[in-house]
XYZ file of C-alpha atoms in Angstrom:
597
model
C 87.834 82.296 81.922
C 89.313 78.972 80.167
C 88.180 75.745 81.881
C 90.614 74.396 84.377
C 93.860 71.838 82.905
C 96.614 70.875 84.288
C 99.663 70.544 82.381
C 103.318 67.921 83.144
C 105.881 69.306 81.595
C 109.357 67.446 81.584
C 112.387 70.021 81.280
C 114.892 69.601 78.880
C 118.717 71.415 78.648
C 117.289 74.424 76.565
C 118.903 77.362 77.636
C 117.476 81.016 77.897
C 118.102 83.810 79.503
C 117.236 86.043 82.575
C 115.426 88.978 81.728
C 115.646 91.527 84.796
C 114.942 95.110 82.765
C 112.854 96.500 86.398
C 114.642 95.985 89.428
C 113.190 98.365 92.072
C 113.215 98.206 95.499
C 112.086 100.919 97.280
C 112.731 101.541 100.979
C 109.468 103.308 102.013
C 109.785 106.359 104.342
C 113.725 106.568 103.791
C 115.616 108.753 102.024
C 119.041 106.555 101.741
C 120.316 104.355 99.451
C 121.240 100.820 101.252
C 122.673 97.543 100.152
C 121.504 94.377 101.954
C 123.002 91.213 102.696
C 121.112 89.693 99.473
C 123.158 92.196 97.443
C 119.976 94.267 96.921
C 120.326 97.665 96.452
C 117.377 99.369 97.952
C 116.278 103.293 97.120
C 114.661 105.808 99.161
C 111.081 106.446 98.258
C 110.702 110.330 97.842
C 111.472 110.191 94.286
C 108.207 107.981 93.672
C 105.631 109.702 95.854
C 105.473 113.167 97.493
C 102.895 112.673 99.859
C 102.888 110.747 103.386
C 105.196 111.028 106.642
C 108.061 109.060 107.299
C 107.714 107.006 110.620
C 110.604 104.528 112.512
C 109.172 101.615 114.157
C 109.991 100.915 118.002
C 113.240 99.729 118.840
C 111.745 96.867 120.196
C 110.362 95.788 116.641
C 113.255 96.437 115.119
C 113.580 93.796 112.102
C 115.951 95.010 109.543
C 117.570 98.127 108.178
C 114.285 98.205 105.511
C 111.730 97.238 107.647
C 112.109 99.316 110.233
C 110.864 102.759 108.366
C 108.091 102.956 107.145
C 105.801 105.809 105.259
C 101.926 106.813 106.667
C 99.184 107.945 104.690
C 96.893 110.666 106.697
C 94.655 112.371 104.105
C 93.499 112.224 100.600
C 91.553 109.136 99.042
C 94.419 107.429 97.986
C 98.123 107.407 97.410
C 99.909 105.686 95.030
C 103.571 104.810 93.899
C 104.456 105.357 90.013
C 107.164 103.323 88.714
C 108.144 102.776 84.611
C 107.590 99.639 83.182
C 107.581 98.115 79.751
C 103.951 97.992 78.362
C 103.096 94.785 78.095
C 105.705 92.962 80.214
C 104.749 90.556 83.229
C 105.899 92.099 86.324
C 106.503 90.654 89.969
C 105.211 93.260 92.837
C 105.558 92.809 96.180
C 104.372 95.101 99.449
C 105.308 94.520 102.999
C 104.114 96.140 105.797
C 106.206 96.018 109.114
C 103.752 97.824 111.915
C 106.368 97.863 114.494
C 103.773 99.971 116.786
C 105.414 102.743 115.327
C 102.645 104.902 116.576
C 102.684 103.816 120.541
C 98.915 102.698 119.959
C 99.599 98.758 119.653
C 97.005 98.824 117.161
C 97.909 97.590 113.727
C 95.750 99.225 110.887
C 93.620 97.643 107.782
C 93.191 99.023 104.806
C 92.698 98.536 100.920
C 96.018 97.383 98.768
C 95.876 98.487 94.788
C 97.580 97.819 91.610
C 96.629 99.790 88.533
C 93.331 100.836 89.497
C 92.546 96.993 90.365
C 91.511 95.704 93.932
C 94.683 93.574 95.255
C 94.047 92.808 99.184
C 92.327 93.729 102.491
C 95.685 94.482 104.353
C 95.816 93.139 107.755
C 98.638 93.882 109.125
C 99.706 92.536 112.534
C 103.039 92.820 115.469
C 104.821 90.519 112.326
C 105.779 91.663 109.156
C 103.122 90.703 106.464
C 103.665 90.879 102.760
C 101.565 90.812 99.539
C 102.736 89.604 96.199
C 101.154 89.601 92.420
C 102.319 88.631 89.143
C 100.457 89.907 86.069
C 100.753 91.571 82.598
C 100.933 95.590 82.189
C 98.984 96.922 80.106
C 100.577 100.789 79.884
C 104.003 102.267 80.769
C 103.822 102.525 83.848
C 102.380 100.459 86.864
C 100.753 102.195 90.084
C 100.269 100.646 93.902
C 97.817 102.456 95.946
C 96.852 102.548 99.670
C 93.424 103.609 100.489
C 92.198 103.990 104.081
C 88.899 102.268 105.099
C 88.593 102.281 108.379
C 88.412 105.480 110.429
C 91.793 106.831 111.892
C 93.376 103.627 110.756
C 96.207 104.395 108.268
C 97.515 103.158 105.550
C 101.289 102.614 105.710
C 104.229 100.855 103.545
C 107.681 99.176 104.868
C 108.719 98.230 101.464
C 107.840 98.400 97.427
C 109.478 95.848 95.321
C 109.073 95.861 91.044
C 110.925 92.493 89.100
C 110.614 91.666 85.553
C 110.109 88.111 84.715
C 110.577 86.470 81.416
C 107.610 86.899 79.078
C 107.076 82.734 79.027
C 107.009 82.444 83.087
C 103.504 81.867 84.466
C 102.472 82.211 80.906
C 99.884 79.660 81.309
C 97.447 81.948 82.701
C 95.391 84.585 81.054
C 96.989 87.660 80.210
C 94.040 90.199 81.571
C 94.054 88.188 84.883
C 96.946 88.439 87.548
C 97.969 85.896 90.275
C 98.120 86.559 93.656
C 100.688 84.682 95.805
C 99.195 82.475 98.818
C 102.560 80.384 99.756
C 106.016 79.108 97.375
C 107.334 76.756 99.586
C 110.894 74.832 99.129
C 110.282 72.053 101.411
C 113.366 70.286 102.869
C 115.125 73.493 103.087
C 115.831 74.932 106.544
C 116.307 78.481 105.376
C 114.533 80.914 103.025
C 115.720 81.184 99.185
C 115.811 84.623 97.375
C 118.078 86.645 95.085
C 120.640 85.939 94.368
C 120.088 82.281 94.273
C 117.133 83.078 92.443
C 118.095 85.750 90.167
C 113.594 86.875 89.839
C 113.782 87.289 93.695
C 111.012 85.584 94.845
C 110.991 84.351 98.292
C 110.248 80.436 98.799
C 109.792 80.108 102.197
C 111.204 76.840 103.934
C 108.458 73.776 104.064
C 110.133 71.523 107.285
C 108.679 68.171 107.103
C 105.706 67.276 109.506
C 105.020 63.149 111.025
C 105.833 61.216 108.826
C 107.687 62.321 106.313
C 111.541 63.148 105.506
C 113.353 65.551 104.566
C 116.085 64.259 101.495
C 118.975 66.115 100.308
C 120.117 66.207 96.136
C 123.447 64.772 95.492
C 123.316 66.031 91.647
C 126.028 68.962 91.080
C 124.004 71.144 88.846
C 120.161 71.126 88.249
C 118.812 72.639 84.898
C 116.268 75.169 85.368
C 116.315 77.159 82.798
C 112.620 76.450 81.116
C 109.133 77.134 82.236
C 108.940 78.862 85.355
C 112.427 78.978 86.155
C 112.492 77.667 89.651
C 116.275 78.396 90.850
C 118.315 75.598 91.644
C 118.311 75.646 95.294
C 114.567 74.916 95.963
C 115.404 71.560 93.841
C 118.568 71.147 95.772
C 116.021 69.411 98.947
C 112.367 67.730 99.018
C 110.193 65.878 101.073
C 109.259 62.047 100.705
C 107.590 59.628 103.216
C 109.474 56.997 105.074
C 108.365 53.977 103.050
C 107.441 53.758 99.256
C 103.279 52.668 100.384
C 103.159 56.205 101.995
C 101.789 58.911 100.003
C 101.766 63.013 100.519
C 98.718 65.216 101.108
C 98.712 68.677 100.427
C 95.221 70.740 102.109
C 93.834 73.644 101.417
C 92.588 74.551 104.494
C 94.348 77.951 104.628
C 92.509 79.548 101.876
C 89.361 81.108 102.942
C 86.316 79.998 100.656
C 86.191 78.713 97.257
C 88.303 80.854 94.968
C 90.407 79.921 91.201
C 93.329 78.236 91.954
C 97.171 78.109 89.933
C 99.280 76.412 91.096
C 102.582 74.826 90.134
C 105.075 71.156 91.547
C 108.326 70.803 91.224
C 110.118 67.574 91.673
C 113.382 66.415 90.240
C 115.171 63.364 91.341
C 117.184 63.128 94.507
C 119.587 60.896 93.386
C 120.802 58.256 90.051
C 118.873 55.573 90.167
C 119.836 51.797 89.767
C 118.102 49.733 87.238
C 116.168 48.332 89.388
C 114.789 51.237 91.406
C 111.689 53.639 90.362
C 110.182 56.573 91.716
C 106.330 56.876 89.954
C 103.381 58.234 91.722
C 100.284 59.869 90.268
C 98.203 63.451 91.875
C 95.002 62.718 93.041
C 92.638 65.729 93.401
C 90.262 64.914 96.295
C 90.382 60.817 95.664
C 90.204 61.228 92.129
C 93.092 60.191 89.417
C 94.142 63.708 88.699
C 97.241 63.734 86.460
C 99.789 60.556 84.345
C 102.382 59.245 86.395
C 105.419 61.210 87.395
C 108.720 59.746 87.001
C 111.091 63.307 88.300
C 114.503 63.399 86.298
C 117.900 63.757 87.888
C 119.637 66.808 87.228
C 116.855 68.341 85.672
C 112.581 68.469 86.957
C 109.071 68.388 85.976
C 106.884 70.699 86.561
C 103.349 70.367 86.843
C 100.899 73.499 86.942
C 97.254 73.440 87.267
C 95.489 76.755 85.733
C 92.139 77.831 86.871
C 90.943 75.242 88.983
C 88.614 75.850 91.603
C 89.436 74.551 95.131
C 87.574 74.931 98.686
C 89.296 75.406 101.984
C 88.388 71.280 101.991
C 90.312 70.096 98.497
C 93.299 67.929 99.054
C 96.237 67.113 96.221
C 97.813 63.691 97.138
C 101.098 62.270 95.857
C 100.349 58.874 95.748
C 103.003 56.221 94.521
C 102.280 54.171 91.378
C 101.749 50.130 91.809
C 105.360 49.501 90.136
C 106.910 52.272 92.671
C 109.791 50.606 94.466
C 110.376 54.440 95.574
C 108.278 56.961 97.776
C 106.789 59.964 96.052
C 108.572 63.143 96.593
C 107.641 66.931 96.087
C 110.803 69.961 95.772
C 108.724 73.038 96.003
C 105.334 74.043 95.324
C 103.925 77.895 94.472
C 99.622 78.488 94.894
C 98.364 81.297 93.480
C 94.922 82.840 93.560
C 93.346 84.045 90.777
C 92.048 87.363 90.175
C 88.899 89.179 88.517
C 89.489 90.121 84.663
C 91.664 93.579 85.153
C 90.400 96.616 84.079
C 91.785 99.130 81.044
C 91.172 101.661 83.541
C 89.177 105.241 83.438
C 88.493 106.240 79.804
C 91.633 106.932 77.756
C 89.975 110.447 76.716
C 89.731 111.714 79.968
C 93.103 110.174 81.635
C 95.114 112.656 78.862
C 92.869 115.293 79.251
C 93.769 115.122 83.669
C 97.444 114.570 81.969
C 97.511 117.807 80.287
C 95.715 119.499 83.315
C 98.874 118.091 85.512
C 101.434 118.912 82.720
C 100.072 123.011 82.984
C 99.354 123.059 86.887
C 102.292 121.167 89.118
C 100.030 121.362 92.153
C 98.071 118.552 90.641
C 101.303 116.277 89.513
C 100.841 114.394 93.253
C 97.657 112.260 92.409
C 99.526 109.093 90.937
C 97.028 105.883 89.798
C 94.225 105.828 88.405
C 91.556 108.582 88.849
C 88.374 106.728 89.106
C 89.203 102.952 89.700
C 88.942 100.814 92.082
C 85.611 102.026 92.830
C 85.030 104.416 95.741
C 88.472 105.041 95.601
C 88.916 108.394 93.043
C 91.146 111.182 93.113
C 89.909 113.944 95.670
C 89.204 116.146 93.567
C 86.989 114.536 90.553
C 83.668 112.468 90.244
C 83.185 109.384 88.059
C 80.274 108.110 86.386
C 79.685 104.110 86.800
C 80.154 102.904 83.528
C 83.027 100.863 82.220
C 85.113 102.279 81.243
C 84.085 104.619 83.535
C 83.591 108.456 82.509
C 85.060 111.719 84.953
C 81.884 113.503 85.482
C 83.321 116.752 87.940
C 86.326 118.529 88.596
C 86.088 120.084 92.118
C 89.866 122.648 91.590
C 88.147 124.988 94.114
C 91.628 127.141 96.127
C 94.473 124.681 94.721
C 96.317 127.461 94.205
C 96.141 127.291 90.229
C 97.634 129.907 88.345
C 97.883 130.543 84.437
C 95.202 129.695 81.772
C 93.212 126.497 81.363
C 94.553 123.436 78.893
C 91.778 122.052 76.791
C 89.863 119.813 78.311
C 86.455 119.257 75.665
C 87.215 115.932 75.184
C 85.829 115.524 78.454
C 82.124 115.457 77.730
C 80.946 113.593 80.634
C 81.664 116.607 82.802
C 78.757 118.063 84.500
C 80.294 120.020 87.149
C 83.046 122.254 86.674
C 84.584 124.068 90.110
C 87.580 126.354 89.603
C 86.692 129.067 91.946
C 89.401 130.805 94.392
C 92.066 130.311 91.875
C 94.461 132.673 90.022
C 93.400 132.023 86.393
C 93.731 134.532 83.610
C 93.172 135.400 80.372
C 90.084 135.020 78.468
C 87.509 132.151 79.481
C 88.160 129.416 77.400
C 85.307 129.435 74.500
C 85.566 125.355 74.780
C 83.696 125.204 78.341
C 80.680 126.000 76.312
C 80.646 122.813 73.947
C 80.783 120.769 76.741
C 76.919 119.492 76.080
C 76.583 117.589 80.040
C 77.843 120.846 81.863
C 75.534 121.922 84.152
C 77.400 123.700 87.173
C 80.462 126.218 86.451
C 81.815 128.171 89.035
C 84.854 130.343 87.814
C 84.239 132.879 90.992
C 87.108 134.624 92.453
C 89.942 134.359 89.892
C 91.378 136.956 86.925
C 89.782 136.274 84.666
C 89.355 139.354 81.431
C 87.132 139.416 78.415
C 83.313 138.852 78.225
C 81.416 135.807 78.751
C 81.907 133.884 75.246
C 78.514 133.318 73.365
C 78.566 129.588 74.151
C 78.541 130.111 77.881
C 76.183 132.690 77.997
C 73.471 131.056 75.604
C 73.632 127.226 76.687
C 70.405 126.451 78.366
C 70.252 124.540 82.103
C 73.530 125.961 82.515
C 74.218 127.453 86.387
C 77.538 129.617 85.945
C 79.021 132.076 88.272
C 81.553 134.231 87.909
C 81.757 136.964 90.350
C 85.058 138.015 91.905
C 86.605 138.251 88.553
C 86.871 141.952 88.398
C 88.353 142.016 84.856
C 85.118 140.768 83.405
C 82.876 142.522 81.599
C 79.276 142.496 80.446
C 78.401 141.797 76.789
C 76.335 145.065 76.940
C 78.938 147.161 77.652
C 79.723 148.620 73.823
C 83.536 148.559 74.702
C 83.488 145.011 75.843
C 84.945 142.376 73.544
C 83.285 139.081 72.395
C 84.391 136.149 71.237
C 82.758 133.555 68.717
C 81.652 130.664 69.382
C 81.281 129.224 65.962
C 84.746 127.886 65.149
C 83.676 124.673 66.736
C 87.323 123.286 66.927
C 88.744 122.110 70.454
C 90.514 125.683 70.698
C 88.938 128.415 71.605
C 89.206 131.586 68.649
C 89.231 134.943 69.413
C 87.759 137.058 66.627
C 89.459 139.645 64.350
C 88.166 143.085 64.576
C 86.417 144.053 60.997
C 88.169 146.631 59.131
C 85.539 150.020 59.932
C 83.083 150.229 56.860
C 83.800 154.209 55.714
C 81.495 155.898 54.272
C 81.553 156.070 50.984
C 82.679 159.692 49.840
C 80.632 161.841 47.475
C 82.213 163.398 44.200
C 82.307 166.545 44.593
C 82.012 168.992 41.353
C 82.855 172.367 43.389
C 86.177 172.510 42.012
C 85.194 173.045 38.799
C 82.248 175.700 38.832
C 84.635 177.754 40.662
C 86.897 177.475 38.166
C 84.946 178.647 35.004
C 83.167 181.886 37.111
C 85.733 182.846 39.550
C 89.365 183.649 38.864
C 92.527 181.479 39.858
C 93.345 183.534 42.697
C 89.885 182.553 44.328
C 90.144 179.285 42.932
C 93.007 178.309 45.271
C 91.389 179.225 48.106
C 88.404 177.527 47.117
C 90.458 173.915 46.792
C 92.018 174.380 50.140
C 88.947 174.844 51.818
C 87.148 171.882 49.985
C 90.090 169.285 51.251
C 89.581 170.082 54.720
C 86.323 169.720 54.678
C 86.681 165.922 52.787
C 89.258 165.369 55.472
C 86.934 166.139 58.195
C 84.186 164.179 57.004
C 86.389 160.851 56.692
C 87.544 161.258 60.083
C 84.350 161.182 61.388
C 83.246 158.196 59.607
C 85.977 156.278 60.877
C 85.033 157.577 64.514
C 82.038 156.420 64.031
C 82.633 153.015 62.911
C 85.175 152.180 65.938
C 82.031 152.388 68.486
C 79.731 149.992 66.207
C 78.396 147.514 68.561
C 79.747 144.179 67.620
C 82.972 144.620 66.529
C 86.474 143.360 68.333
C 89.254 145.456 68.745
C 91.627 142.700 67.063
C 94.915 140.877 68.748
C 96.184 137.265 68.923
C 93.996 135.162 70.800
C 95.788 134.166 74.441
C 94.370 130.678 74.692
C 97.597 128.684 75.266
C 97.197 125.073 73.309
C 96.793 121.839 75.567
C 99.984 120.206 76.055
C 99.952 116.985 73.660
C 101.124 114.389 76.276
C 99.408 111.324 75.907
C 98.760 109.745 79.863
C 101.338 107.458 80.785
C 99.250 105.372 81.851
C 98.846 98.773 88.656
C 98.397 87.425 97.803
C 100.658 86.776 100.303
C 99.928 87.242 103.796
C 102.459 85.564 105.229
C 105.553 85.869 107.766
C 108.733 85.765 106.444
C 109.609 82.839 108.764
C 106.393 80.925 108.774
C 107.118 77.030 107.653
C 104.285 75.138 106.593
C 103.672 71.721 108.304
C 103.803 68.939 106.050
C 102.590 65.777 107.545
C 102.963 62.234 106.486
C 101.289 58.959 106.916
C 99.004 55.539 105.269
C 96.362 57.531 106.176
C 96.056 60.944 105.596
C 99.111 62.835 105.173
C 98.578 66.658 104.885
C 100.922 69.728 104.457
C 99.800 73.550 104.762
C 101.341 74.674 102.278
């Protein structure tokens, strides 16, 4: 990653607008459509996943309409939510979790949290409500969350899923193939939580109530111009925090984050008030005791906004506001937002594969619940394939054994990673597919107990180190059988072929000259007779060649091949823990001033 920088950047009037193209919020484990008091309209979630049971938490938790159902997760690996996205637009996502005892056990669950096959959080949740937020670029058309248990008979559960575009230049300063996950936004001075509409992205800045020390000052300025950089609405500008005499300065800790981790993070501060000519308001950041950043001289009725991008802090780093020597005015901050910073995202399981399982879902709908990616995060696969280690990492088995599948197979060679191939106790028909035998890693094939018809093609039954069984499949037949039909292997396209049946070689007829010695020794009468009996005995002879030739070992009896082509559908083909009500302390002070921010 780029080395670490830190950026002041002074707003001017330059208007732009709101981009909000994915608005979802999704009321996990309901089936109703509800409007909240924000004006959000929130949507059942059975349209996004099928699997999972629908739970209410104790009346005694109750927290809000939203919050209090939720959806549990009792089998398979994973589970993941599918929702449509613009490639390459940067997304908000946020997941709550409201345990509410729901169960009667009074104990809350952990488990894994995952966004397009990428790690996102250990979920703890807890008797509050919890949520998790990240901000990054997508990189197909569609973005996945997934729950995956991890501890034994603890399960994964959702309250709420929430998807919001953001405009394409907001937290721009951060690598596209890395995302940010939210550890606090804070509007401090504000005694009550800001979200949509006020700000029209909907992220939730928590209040920040001054701590000993400091004050809590109120903007006098009618409108506030926000409309640049990061877009911070106009209400967390509206109120900040300053110390009670301009010598005081502000210290922000990090004690809350947990080791040493990346660090973005963006300020806010905008003027309170118009000054007089004779009043200033400077102050510099100090990292640790260190000059960190130029002075900062916050405009009325607009801000500046300072972000610092890959930076990496300790639970004991400290960011101090510290007022400038020709400061007749305390230093002040509005709001503040600290990300962490994740590992480089992955592209996912290889692009080959993915639309190869795509066209296996598109023929059997049994298989249309796995959502996410199949392989990543690592140990977290579908149920019912095995993937190989590399990167981009490579689906090695396909274990379909008694899904219920039904109908002929799609064309999967352009798997050829796959060693292991289980389809038995199925209902599939029709020839076996002539492709299974160009996959060069298969090693195991079990197409037991299904309907298979046809013989074995050549490239199954001559591949060496291959184990195959198909018993059960009482439509089969043996190669030696003279009747049985073959197929060729040699086309060496994606498709299977059957082959024509040759036309039967006749045998080629002798000329007969009988016709015409009878004709020059016998008379006509005779002659007559003669001819008669010679064309039944041609037309006896060429029906016995052409007997003959329909039992020639080797020959097809003809018909359209019933391989059905593959489907061409390409695969469309992703923190904060904190309370709702939690208000960071801010303290203030000569000495050490600190806020947990």
């Amino acid at each position: 990653m780029a080395s670490s920088h830190f950026l002041l950047v002074l707003v001017l009037c330059v208007f732009s607008s709101v981009s909000a193209d994915v608005f979802v919020s999704l009321d996990c484990g309901s089936s109703e459509t509800y409007t909240d008091e924000n004006s959000i309209v929130w949507l059942g979630d059975e349209d996004y996943i099928s699997n999972g049971e629908s739970y209410v938490v104790q009346s005694s938790n109750s927290l809000s309409h939203v919050m209090d159902t939720l959806r549990v997760f009792t089998s398979r690996n994973k589970n993941c939510y599918l929702i449509k996205v613009e490639k390459g637009e940067r997304v908000l996502i946020r997941a709550s979790f409201n345990y509410g005892n729901y169960d009667g056990k009074s104990s809350s669950p952990s488990f894994s949290l995952q966004f397009d096959g990428n790690n996102w959080a250990n979920v703890k949740t807890s008797d509050q409500l919890v949520y998790y937020e990240t901000i990054y670029v997508v990189k197909g058309d569609y973005l996945s969350v997934c729950l995956a248990q991890t501890v034994a008979d603890q399960f994964p559960f959702i309250s709420a899923l929430e998807v919001r575009s953001l405009d394409s230049n907001m937290y721009s300063h951060v690598d596209p193939n890395y995302a940010l996950f939210l550890n606090r936004r804070v509007a401090y001075g504000s005694n009550q939580t800001i979200r949509y509409i006020d700000d029209p992205y909907d992220r939730i800045w928590v209040p920040g109530l001054p701590g000993n020390g400091l004050i809590s000052i109120s903007n006098d300025a009618i409108n506030i111009d926000t409309t640049q950089v990061d877009h911070p609405p106009q209400q967390v500008l509206q109120n900040a925090i300053s110390t009670i005499n301009s010598s005081n300065f502000i210290t922000l800790n990090m004690k809350f984050l947990p080791f040493e981790v990346p660090i973005y993070m963006n300020m806010y501060f905008s003027e309170m008030t118009q000054l007089d000519s004779n009043q200033t308001r400077s102050f510099r950041i100090l990292k640790d005791i260190e000059p960190f950043s130029d002075p900062i001289l916050p405009p009325y009725e607009n801000f500046t906004q300072l972000f610092v991008s890959n930076l990496t802090v300790t639970p004991n780093t400290t960011f101090s506001l510290v007022p400038t020597p020709d400061s007749t005015l305390p230093p002040l901050i509005n709001a503040l937002e600290l990300f962490t910073i994740s590992d480089a995202l992955t592209d996912g399981t290889n692009s080959q594969d993915v639309e190869s399982l795509v066209s296996l879902q598109d023929e059997f709908e049994v298989l249309q619940d796995w959502n996410g990616d199949p392989c990543l995060p690592t140990p977290f696969t579908w149920d019912w394939v095995n993937c190989s280690s590399d990167d981009p990492p490579r689906i090695t088995a396909l274990y379909l054994s008694g899904f219920n599948l039904s109908g002929s197979l799609p064309d999967l060679s352009s798997m050829d990673a796959l060693h292991t191939i289980d389809l038995s106790d199925n209902n599939l028909d029709g020839p076996i597919p002539d492709f299974l035998g160009t996959l060069p890693n298969l090693k195991e094939l079990n197409l037991s107990n299904n309907q298979f018809s046809g013989s074995i093609p050549a490239s199954l039954s001559n591949k060496n180190g291959l184990n195959i069984d198909i018993s059960g499949n009482s439509d089969l037949c043996s190669q030696s059988d003279e009747s049985c039909q073959t197929t060729d292997s040699s086309s060496g396209g994606n498709q299977p072929t059957t082959r024509s049946a040759k036309s039967p070689k006749k045998k080629k007829k002798k000329k007969n000259n009988l016709p015409i010695i009878l004709g020059t020794t016998i008379p006509a009468f005779f002659l007559i007779w003669a001819i008669v009996g010679v064309f039944a005995i041609l037309h006896y002879n060429s029906k016995k060649a052409t007997a003959s030739a329909a039992i020639t070992p080797g020959q097809t009896s003809g018909g359209n091949s019933p391989y059905r082509e593959a489907q061409g559908n390409n695969a469309d083909n992703v923190q904060m823990a904190d309370k709702f009500d939690k208000d960071p302390e801010v303290a203030g002070g000569q000495d050490e001033n600190s806020t947990n921010v």
